Each structure stands twice: as structure tokens, then as C-alpha cells.
Short mmCIF file of C-alpha atoms in Angstrom, two decimals:
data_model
loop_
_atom_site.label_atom_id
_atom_site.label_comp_id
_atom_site.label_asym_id
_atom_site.label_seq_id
_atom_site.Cartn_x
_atom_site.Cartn_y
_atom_site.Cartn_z
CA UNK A 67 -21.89 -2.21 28.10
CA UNK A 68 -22.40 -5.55 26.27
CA UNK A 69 -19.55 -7.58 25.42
CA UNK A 70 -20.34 -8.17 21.94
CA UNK A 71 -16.63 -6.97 20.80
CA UNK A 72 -15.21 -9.03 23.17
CA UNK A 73 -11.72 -10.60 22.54
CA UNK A 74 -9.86 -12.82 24.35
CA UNK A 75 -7.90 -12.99 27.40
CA UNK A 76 -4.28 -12.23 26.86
CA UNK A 77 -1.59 -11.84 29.20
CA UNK A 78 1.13 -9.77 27.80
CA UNK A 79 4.93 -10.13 28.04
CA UNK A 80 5.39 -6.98 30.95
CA UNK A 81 2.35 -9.18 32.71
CA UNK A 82 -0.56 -6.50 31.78
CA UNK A 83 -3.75 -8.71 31.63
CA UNK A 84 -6.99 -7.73 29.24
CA UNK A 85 -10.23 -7.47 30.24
CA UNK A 86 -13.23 -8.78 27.81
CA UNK A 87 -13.50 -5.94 25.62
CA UNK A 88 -10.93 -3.50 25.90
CA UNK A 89 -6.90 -4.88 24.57
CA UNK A 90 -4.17 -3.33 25.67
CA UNK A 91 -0.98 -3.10 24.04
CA UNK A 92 1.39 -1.49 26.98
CA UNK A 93 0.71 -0.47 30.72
CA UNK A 94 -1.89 2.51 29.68
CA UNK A 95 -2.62 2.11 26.03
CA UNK A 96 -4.92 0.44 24.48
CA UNK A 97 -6.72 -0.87 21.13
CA UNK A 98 -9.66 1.24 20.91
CA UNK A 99 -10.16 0.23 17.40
CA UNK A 100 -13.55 -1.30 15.05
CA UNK A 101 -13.76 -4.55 13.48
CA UNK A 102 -15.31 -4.47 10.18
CA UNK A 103 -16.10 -8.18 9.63
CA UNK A 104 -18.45 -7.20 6.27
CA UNK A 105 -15.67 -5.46 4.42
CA UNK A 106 -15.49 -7.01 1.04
CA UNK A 107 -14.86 -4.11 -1.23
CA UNK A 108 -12.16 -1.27 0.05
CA UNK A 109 -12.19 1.32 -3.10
CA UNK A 110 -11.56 -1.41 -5.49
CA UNK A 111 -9.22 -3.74 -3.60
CA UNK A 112 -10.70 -7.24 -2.75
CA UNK A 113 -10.98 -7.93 1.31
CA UNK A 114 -11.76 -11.49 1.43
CA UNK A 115 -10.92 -11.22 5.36
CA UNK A 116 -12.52 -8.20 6.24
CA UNK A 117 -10.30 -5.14 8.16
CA UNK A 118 -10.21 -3.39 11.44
CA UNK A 119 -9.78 0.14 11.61
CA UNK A 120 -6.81 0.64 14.28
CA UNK A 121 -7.62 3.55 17.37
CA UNK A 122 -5.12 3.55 19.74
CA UNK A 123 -5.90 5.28 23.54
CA UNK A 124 -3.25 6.24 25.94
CA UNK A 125 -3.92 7.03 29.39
CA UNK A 126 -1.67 9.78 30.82
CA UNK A 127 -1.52 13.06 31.84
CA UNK A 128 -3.14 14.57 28.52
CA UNK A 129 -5.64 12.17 27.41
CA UNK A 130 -4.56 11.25 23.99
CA UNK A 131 -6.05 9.14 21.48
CA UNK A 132 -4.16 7.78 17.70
CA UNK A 133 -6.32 8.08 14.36
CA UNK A 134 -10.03 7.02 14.84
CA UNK A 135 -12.22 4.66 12.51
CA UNK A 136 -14.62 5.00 9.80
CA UNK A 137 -17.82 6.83 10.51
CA UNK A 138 -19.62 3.92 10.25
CA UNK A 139 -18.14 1.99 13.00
CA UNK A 140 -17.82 5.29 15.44
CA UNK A 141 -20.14 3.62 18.18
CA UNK A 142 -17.64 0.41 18.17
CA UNK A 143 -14.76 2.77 18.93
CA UNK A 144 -16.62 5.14 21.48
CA UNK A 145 -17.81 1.63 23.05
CA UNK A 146 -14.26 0.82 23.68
CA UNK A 147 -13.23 4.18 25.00
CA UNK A 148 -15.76 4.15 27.35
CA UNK A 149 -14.61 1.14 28.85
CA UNK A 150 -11.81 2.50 29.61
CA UNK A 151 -12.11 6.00 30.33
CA UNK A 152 -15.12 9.16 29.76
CA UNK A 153 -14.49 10.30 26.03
CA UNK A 154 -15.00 13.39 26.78
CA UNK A 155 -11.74 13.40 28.38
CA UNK A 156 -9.70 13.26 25.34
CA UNK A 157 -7.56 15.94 25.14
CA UNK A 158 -5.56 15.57 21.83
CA UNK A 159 -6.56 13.35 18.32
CA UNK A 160 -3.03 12.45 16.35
CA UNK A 161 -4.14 12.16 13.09
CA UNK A 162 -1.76 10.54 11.16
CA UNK A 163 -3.22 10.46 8.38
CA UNK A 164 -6.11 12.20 6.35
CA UNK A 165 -7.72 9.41 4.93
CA UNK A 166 -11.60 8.89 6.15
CA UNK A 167 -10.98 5.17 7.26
CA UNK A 168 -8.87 6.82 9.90
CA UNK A 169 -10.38 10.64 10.67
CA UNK A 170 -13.98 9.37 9.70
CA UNK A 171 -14.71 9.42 13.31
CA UNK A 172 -13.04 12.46 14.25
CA UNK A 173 -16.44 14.88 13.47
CA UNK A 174 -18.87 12.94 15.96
CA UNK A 175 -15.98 12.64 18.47
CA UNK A 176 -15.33 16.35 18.39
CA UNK A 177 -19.30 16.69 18.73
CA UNK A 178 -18.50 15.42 22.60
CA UNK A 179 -15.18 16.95 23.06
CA UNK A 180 -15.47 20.26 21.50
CA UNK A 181 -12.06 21.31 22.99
CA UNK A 182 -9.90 18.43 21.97
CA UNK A 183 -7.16 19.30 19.80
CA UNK A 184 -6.04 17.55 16.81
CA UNK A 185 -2.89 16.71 16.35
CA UNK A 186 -1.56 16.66 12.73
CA UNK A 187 1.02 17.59 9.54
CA UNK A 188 0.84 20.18 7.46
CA UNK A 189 -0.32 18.64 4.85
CA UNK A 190 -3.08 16.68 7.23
CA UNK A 191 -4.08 19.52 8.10
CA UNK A 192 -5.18 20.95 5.15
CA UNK A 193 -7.15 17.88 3.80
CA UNK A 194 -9.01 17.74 6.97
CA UNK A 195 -10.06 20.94 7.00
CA UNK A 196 -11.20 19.94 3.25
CA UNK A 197 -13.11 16.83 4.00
CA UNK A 198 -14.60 17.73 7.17
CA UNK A 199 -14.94 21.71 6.41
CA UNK A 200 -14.96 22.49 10.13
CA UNK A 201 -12.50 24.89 12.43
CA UNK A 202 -11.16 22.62 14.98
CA UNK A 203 -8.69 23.09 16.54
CA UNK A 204 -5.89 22.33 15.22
CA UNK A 205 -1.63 21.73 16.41
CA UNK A 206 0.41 21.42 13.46
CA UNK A 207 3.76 19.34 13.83
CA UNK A 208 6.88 19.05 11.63
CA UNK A 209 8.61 15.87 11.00
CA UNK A 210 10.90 15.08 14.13
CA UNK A 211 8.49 17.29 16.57
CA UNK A 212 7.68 16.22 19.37
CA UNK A 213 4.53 16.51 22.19
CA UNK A 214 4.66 15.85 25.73
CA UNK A 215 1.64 14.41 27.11
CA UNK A 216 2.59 13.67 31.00
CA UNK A 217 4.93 10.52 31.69
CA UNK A 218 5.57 10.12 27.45
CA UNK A 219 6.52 12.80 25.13
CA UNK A 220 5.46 11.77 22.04
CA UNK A 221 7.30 12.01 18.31
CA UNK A 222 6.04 12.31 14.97
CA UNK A 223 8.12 11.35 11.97
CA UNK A 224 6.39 12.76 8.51
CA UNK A 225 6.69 9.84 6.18
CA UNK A 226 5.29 11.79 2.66
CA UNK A 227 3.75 9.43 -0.16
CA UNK A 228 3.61 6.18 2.42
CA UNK A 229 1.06 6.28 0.81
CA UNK A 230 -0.55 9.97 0.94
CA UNK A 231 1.45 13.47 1.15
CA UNK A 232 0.50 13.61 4.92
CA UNK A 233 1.18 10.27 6.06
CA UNK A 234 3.04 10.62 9.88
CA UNK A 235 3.65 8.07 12.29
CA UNK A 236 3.77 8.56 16.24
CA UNK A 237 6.28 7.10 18.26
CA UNK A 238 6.14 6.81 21.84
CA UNK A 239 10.09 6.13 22.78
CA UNK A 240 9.08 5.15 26.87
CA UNK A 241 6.71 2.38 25.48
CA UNK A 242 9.07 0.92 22.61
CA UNK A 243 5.79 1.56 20.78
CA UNK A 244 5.32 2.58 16.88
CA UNK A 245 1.99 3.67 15.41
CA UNK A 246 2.73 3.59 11.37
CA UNK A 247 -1.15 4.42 10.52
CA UNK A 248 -1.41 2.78 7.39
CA UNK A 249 2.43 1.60 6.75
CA UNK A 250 2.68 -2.09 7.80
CA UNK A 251 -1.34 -3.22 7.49
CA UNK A 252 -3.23 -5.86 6.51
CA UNK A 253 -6.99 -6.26 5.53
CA UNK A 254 -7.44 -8.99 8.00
CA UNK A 255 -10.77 -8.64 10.39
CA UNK A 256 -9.67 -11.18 13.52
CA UNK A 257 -10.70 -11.12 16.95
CA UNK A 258 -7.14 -11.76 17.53
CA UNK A 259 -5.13 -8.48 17.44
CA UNK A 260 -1.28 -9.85 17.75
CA UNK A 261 0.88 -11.12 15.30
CA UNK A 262 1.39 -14.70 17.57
CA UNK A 263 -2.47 -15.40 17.31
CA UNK A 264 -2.27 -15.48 13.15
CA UNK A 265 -0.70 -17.83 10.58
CA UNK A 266 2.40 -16.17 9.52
CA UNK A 267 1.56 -17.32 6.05
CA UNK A 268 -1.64 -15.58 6.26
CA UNK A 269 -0.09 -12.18 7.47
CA UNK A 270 2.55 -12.17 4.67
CA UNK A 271 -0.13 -12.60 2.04
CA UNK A 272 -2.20 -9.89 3.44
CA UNK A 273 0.56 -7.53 3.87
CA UNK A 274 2.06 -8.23 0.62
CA UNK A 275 -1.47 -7.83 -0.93
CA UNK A 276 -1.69 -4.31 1.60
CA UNK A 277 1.86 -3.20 -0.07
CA UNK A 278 1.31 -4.00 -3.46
CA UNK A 279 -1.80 -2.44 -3.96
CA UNK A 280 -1.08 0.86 -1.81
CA UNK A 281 2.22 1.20 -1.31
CA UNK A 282 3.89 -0.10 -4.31
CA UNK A 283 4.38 2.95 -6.31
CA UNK A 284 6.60 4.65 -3.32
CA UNK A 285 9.34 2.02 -3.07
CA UNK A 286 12.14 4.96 -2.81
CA UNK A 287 9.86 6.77 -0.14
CA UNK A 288 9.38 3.40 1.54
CA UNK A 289 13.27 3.14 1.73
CA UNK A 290 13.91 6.51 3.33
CA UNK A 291 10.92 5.76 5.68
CA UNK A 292 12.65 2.40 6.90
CA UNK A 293 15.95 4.07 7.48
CA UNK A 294 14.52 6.64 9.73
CA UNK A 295 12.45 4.07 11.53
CA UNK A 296 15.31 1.80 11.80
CA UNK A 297 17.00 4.31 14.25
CA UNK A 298 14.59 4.09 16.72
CA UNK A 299 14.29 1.63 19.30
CA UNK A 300 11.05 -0.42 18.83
CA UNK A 301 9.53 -3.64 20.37
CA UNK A 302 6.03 -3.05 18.90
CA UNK A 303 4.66 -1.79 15.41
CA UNK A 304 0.57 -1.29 15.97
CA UNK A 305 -0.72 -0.18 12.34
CA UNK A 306 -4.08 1.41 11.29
CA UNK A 307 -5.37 -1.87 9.82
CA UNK A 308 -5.25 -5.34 10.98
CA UNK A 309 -2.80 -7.60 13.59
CA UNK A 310 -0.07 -5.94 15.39
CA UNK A 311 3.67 -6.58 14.91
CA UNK A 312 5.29 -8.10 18.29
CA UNK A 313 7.01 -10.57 17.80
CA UNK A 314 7.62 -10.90 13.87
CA UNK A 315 8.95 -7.32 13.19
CA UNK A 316 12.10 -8.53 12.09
CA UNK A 317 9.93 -10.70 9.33
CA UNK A 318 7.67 -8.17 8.27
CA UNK A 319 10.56 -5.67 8.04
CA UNK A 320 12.73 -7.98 5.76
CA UNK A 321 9.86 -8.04 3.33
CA UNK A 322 9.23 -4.10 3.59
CA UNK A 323 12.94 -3.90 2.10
CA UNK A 324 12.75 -6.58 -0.29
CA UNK A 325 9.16 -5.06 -1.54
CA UNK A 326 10.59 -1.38 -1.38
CA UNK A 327 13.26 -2.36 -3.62
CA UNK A 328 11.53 -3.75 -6.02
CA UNK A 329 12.99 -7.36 -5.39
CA UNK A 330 11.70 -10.11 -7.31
CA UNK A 331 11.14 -13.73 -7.74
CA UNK A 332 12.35 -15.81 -10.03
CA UNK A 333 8.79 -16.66 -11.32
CA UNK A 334 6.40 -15.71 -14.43
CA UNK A 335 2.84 -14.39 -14.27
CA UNK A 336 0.85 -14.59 -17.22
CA UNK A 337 -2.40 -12.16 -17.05
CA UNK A 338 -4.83 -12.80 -19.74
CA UNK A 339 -8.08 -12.58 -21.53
CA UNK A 340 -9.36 -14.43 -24.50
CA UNK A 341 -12.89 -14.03 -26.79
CA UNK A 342 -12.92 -17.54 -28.54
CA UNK A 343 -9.72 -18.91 -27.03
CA UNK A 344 -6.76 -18.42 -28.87
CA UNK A 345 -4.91 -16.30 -26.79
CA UNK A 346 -5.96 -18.64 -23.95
CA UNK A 347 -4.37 -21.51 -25.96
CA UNK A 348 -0.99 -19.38 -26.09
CA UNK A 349 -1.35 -18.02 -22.57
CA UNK A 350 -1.53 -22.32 -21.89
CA UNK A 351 1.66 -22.81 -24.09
CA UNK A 352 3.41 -20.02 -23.17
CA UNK A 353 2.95 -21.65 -19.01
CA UNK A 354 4.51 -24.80 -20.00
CA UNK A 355 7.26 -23.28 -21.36
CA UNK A 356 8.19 -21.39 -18.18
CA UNK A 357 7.76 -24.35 -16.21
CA UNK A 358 10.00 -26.68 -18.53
CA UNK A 359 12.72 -24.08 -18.02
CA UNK A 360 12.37 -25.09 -13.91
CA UNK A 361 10.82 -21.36 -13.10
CA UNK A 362 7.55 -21.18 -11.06
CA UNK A 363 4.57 -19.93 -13.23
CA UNK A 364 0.96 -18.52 -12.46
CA UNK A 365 -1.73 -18.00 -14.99
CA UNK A 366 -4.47 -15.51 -14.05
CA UNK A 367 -7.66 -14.94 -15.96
CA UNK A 368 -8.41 -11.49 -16.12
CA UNK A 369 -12.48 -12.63 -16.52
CA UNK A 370 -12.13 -14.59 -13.31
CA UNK A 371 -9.46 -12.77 -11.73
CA UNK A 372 -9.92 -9.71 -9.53
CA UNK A 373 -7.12 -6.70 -10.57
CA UNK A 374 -6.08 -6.20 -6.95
CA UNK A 375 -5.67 -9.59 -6.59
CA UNK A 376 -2.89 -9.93 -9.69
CA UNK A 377 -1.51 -7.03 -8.46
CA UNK A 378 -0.29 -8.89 -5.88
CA UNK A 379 1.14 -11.56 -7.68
CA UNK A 380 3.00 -8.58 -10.04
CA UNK A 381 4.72 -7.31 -7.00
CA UNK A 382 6.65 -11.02 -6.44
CA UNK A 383 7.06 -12.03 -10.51
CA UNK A 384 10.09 -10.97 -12.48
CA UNK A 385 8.22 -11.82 -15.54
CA UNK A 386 5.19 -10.71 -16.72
CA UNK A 387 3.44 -11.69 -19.80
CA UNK A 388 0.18 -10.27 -20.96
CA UNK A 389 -2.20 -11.67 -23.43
CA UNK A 390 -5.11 -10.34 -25.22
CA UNK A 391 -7.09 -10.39 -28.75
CA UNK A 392 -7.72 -7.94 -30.88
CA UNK A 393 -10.76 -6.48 -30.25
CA UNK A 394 -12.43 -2.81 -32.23
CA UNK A 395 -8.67 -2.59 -33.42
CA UNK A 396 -7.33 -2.55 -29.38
CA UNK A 397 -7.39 -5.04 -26.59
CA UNK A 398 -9.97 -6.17 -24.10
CA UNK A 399 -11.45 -3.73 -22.01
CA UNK A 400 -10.68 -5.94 -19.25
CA UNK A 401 -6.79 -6.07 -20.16
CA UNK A 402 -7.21 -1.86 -20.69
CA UNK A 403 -8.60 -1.75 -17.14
CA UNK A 404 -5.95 -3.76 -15.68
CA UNK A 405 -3.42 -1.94 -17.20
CA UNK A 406 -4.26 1.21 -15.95
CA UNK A 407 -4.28 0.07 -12.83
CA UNK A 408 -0.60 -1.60 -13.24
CA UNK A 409 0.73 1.49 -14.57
CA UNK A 410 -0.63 3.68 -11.72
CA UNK A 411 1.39 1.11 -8.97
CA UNK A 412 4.49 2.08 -11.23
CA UNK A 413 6.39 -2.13 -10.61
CA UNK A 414 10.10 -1.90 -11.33
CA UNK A 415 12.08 -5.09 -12.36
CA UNK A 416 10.13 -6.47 -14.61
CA UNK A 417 10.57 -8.17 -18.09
CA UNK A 418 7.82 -7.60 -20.34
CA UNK A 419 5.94 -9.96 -22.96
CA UNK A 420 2.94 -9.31 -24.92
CA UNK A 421 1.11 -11.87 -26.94
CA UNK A 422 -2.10 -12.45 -28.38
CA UNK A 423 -4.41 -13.37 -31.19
CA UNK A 424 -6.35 -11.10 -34.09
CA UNK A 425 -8.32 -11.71 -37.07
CA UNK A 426 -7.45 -8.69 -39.20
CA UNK A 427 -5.79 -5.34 -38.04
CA UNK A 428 -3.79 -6.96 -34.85
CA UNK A 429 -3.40 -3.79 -32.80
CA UNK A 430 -3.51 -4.66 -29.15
CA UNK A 431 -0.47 -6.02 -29.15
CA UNK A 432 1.11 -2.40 -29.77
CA UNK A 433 -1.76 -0.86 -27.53
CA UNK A 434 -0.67 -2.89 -24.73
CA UNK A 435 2.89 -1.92 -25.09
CA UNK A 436 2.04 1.82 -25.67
CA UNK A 437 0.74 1.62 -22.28
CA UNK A 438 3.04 0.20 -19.95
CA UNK A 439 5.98 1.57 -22.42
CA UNK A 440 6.05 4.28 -19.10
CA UNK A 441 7.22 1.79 -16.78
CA UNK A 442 10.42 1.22 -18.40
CA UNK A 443 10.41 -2.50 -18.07
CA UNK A 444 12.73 -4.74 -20.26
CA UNK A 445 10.61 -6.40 -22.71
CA UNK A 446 11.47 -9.85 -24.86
CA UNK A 447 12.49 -8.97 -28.29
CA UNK A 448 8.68 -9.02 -30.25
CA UNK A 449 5.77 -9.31 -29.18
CA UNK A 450 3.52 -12.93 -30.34
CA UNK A 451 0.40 -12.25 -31.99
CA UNK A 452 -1.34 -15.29 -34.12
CA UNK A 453 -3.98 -14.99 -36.80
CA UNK A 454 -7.20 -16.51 -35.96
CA UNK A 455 -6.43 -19.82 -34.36
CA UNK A 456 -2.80 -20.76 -33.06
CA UNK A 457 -1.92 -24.10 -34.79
CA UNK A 458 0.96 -26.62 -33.80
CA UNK A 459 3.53 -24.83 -34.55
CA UNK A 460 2.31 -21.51 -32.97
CA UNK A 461 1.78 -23.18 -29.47
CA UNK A 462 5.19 -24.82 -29.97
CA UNK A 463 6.79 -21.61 -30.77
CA UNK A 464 4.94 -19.57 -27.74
CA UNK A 465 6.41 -22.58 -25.73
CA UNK A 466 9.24 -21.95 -27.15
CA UNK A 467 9.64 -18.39 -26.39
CA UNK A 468 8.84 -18.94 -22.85
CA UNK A 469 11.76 -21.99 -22.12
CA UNK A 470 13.72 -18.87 -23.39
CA UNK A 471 12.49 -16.54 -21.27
CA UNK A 472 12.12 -18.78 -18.31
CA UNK A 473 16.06 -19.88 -18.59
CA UNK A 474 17.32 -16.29 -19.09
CA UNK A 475 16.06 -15.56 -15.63
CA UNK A 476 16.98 -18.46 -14.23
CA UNK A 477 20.23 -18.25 -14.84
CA UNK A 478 20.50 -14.58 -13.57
CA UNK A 479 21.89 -14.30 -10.15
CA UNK A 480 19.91 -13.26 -7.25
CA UNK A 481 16.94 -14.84 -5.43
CA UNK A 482 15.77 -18.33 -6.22
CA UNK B 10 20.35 26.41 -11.47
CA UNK B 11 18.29 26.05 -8.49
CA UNK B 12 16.70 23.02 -7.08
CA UNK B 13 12.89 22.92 -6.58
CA UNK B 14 10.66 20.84 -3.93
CA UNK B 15 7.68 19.11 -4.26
CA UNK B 16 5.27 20.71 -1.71
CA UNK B 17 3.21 18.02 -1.93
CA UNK B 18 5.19 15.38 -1.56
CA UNK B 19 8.98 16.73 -0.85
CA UNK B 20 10.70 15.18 -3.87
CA UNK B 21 13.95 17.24 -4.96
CA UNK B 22 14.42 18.59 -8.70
CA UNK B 23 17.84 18.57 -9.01
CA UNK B 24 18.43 20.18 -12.68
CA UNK B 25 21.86 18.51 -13.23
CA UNK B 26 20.00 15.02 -13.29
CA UNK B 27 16.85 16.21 -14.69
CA UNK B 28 13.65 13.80 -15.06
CA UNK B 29 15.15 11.71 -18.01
CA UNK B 30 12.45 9.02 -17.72
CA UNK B 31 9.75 11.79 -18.01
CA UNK B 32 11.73 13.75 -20.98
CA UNK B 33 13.22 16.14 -19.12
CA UNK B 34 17.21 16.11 -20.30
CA UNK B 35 19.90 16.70 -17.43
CA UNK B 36 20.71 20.08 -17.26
CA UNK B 37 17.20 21.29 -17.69
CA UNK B 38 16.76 24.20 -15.50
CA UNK B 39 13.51 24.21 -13.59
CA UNK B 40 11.81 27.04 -15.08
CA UNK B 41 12.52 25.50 -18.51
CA UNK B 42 10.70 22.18 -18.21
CA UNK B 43 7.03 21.93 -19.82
CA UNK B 44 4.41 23.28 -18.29
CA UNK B 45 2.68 19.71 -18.54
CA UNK B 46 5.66 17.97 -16.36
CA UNK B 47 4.29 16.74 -12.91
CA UNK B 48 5.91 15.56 -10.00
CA UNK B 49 7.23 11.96 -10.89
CA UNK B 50 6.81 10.68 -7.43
CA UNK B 51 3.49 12.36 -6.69
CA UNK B 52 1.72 13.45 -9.68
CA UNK B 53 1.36 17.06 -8.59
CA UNK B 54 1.61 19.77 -11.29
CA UNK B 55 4.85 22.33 -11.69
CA UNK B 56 2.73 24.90 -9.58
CA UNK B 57 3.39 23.04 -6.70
CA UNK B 58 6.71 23.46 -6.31
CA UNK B 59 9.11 26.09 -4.41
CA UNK B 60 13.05 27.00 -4.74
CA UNK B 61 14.90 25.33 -2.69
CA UNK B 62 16.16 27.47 -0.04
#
């Protein structure tokens, strides 16, 4: 086969070296995964860096092979296997999750190994018998099970709503070796495929953006998942998408429990839109204000903006302020569609603020609290909303209102 | 008053604490919240759920 996937030479800690093409993690398994360097667009969530799609093969005495890729990228993955070994050899598929990113492949794979069997919960199961509408076979495993494959038995922890109802990670105890699926990812597509290779800076930011747009709204599930997982003796976390964990677990971990519990910065976020600039003027105001009062402010225009990118500054902010005219007696649009989406990640922690300008009725102000009046944030004591065109004294009293803001939580204990 | 579980997802209903933040009081018993009330952690509907053995 061409070496068109190739990735580079790495020799790893217990001396196993890499070929071109095929990467392996531990002595007999390997990254069988797809690169998806195009990726901009995953349902609605900005991918600046591209993804991979994470396949992981072990070689033993049952032939066993972790979550598969997207259908579109199933010759990239069969590629890989067959480097390594026949794939018709493959005994059992784990899928730990239902998702297609992940069992998009397993159709066409099952097309050349009719008598594999797939591995799976209860509840993953059931949704791939309703994606894929096939019989396969199938070998259904409670949380704590386990499956002996030859030298490694094999152990599958359920971890519901992180972040679907099936969600299940494999553990392989004799290898040190943790396969989250989905828990732990980042969008990043990389020839590199270790955590050594990549900016730490650049990890964080596409883990944090992974967690607050998919994981966010099951901090409490998140919590139990981390206390189960951190009872079992691990030296390497290899999720579904992106670089694996070697030798910053202990970093990514610490910001799993700070993001699970809904820890926050001492910072503001102002998210915004504006028809003839008003509200922009108080959004502007209302940003000099926070800074004055020595708290770290970022403004984000929901017309330039993208959602999922906010979303990850949300999960970091304590405050967040949100500005919009009134438009047909309600906000923007754009504010309404960002909303929905904010309400639907469920953030915790937060102190609310709602400002804005109108020319007669005024409404959005209320709309936009009606809203998010679910997430049971604390909110400052009125909302702002300006007639027309905020004068002097409006901007200074917006400014005003955020020095006030900006010093209550500044003087709050807690994180810097 | 028996406690219910989320099939979908495996959250608890414990009736003594009830789902205040989705206007179910504490001391609700199961059978006695609306028939609108989903699973706050999942979203699934009341049908979804089983006694707690």
C-alpha cells in the first residue's frame, strides 16, 4: 500500500518502534484510525483544525478492534488494518459508542467479516440496530463486565450521558491503556497522534472547546465518571477524536474536574448583537467597566462570532452579559439562536446581565431573560435597556454597572 | 414512596427531594408528577422510567 497516511517515526517509552503508516500505542495495539484534514463543520460546531476519527486494533488471541470511523473515511481505516493484519480476522468490534463518527464503518467492515461480533451496551445496542437496521451479531455487556480476548481481558465501564445514554469506555488493565471514545477529545487533525508532539496550549483550547460544546450539560455525570476512572491504574488515555493523553493526563484530568464542576474564571463575556449600534455602544461601555474593576473581559459579536465558538468562552466566564435590540417586539434572531443553544449546554455558575437598546415596546430584554430564566443563574439586579441612542450618561451608567459587577466578583474568593 | 430510574440515562428520582428546579415539590411521589416532566439530566419522557428495585 502507498504511504500517503504516513506519520512519523516514533520510538515509544517500552522501546516499540512505528513503522510509516501504522502507530502503535503498546506492544500489539495500534492506531488504526482516519484523519479528516477537511472537517470544518461537525453538526454545527466549528473545526478550524480538522479531527481524526480514533480506531484502535489489538493483536491477541481474539482479534479485536475499538470503535471504527466515519463511513466516509472507511478505506483510510481498512488501509491501516491491513498493514497490520487481514481484516477479515477481526473477531470482535467494541463499540463504545453509537454515534456514526464512530460505528459509521462498522456496516462495510461487517460486509468482510460477516462473523465478527460486536461488542456493546445495552443501550448501544439498541441504537445500532436503529441506525444500521441490520442483525449482527451482537454481545451485550453491563457496566464493570468484562471480556477476555487471549493475554488481556478486557473491561467496560458504562459511563451514561458522557455525552450519549450508551457511552462505555474499554479498559485494558495489562496495557495501563484507557479507550474513553468520545470523553477526553479534541477536534484536532495532526499527523502527530501523542500529546508530546502538540502545543499544550493548543490541546487545552481544543479540549475545552470539545467539553464545552458536548459535554457541558453532564458535569454531575462527568464527576461520577472521573471517580470510577480514577480507581484504575492508567498510563495512557487514547480517545475517539484527536491526540492521545501520555504524558499530560494529570493536566487534562485537572481541567475535566474543574470543567465538571462548573468552575469558573474570574472574567466577563459579553455576547452581543446590534442593528444601528446602540447596544454595541453599551456592549463597548459595559467592557470598560469590567476591565477598570481589574477583571479580564471578552466581547464577542454574535454577527461575526460562531455559537460554538462563545460557547467555549461561556464554559471559563463567571459573568455573562448579553446584549440585544429590540427587534418585531423580541431580540435578534441571532441572540434567539444562541440562546437556545446556551440553554441546551445547561452552564452553572454564572451571573447574568441583560442589556440592550429599543425604540418603542423594549421587549427583548424580558425575552432574553424568559429564556435562560431555566438555568437558574444569579442575575444583576435590572436589566439595561436604552431608548434609541445611549447618550453620555447611559454609557457612563452601563460602565458603571459593570465596575460593579466586575468588583463583586473580584472580591469573591476562589480562582483568580 | 418508591424511587424511579431513568432507563435512558440512569438518573435516580428520589421523591423526598423531588425535581424542585423543574417544579416538582419534595415529597412528590413519582406517579404524581405531570405527565409533561422529563428526565432533568436526559430529557427523556416519564415513560421511560422503572421502580427502583
Amino acid at each position: 500500500m502507498s504511504s500517503m497516511w504516513s506519520t512519523k517515526i516514533r520510538i515509544l517509552k517500552k522501546g516499540v518502534k512505528n513503522t510509516l503508516k501504522k502507530v502503535q500505542l503498546k506492544q500489539e495495539i495500534y492506531w488504526v484510525g482516519a484523519i479528516d484534514w477537511d472537517l470544518r463543520n461537525f453538526h454545527g460546531y466549528l473545526t478550524p483544525r480538522g479531527s481524526t476519527y480514533n480506531s484502535y486494533l489489538i493483536i491477541d488471541k481474539k482479534i479485536t478492534l475499538v470503535d471504527t470511523v466515519k463511513h466516509y473515511k472507511y478505506d483510510e481505516m481498512i488501509s491501516r488494518i491491513n498493514e497490520i493484519i487481514d481484516p477479515k480476522k477481526i473477531d470482535y468490534i467494541i463499540s463504545n459508542h453509537v454515534e456514526m463518527d464512530h460505528s459509521g464503518s462498522i456496516p462495510k467492515l461487517l460486509e468482510i467479516c460477516p462473523n465478527a461480533t460486536i461488542v456493546t451496551s445495552t443501550r448501544g445496542e439498541k441504537g445500532l440496530k436503529k441506525h444500521y437496521k441490520k442483525d449482527y451479531n451482537y454481545k451485550v455487556v453491563n457496566s464493570g463486565e468484562t471480556l477476555n480476548i487471549g493475554k488481556r481481558t478486557l473491561h467496560f465501564v458504562h459511563i451514561p450521558m458522557v455525552h450519549w445514554p450508551d457511552s462505555m469506555v474499554t479498559y485494558i488493565p495489562e496495557d495501563k491503556l484507557l479507550l474513553p471514545n468520545d470523553a477526553f477529545g479534541q477536534h484536532i487533525a495532526s499527523s502527530e497522534r501523542f500529546d508530546d508532539e502538540i502545543d499544550w496550549g493548543i490541546l487545552k483550547e481544543e479540549a475545552a472547546k470539545y467539553y464545552a460544546n458536548i459535554v457541558m450539560p453532564y458535569g454531575d455525570q462527568v464527576v461520577k465518571a472521573l471517580d470510577v476512572l480514577g480507581k484504575l491504574d492508567i498510563d495512557m488515555i487514547a480517545p475517539s477524536h484527536g491526540i492521545i493523553w501520555e504524558t499530560k493526563i494529570p493536566d487534562i484530568i485537572k481541567e475535566y474536574k474543574k470543567w465538571a464542576k462548573y468552575e469558573t474564571e474570574k472574567s466577563a463575556l459579553i455576547v452581543y448583537d446590534s442593528m444601528w449600534g446602540s447596544t454595541e455602544k453599551l456592549a463597548y461601555s459595559l467592557a470598560e467597566g469590567f476591565e477598570e474593576s481589574g477583571i479580564q473581559v471578552s466581547i464577542r459579536n454574535l454577527k461575526t462570532t460562531h455559537i460554538s465558538d462563545i460557547i467555549t468562552d461561556v464554559l471559563k466566564a463567571n459573568i455573562i452579559a448579553l446584549g440585544s435590540p429590540t427587534i418585531n417586539n423580541t431580540m435578534l434572531p441571532t441572540m434567539g439562536g444562541f440562546l437556545t443553544y446556551l440553554v441546551g449546554l445547561r452552564p452553572r455558575n454564572k451571573i447574568g446581565f441583560i442589556f440592550g437598546s429599543y425604540g418603542w415596546g423594549g421587549q427583548a430584554l424580558g425575552e432574553i431573560r424568559k429564556m435562560i430564566d431555566k438555568l437558574s443563574w444569579d442575575y444583576y439586579k435590572e436589566n439595561y435597556n436604552v431608548n434609541y441612542v445611549p447618550d453620555e450618561k447611559n454609557l457612563e451608567e452601563i460602565k458603571e454597572i459593570g465596575k460593579d459587577l466586575g468588583k463583586k466578583i473580584k472580591n469573591k474568593g476562589g480562582k483568580k | 414512596m418508591d424511587k424511579y430510574v431513568c432507563d435512558v440515562c440512569g438518573y435516580e428520582y428520589d421523591p423526598e427531594k423531588g425535581d424542585p428546579d423543574n417544579g416538582v415539590e419534595p415529597g412528590t411521589a413519582f406517579e404524581d408528577i405531570q405527565d409533561d416532566w422529563v428526565c432533568p439530566v436526559c430529557g427523556a419522557p416519564k415513560s421511560e422510567f422503572s421502580k427502583k428495585e
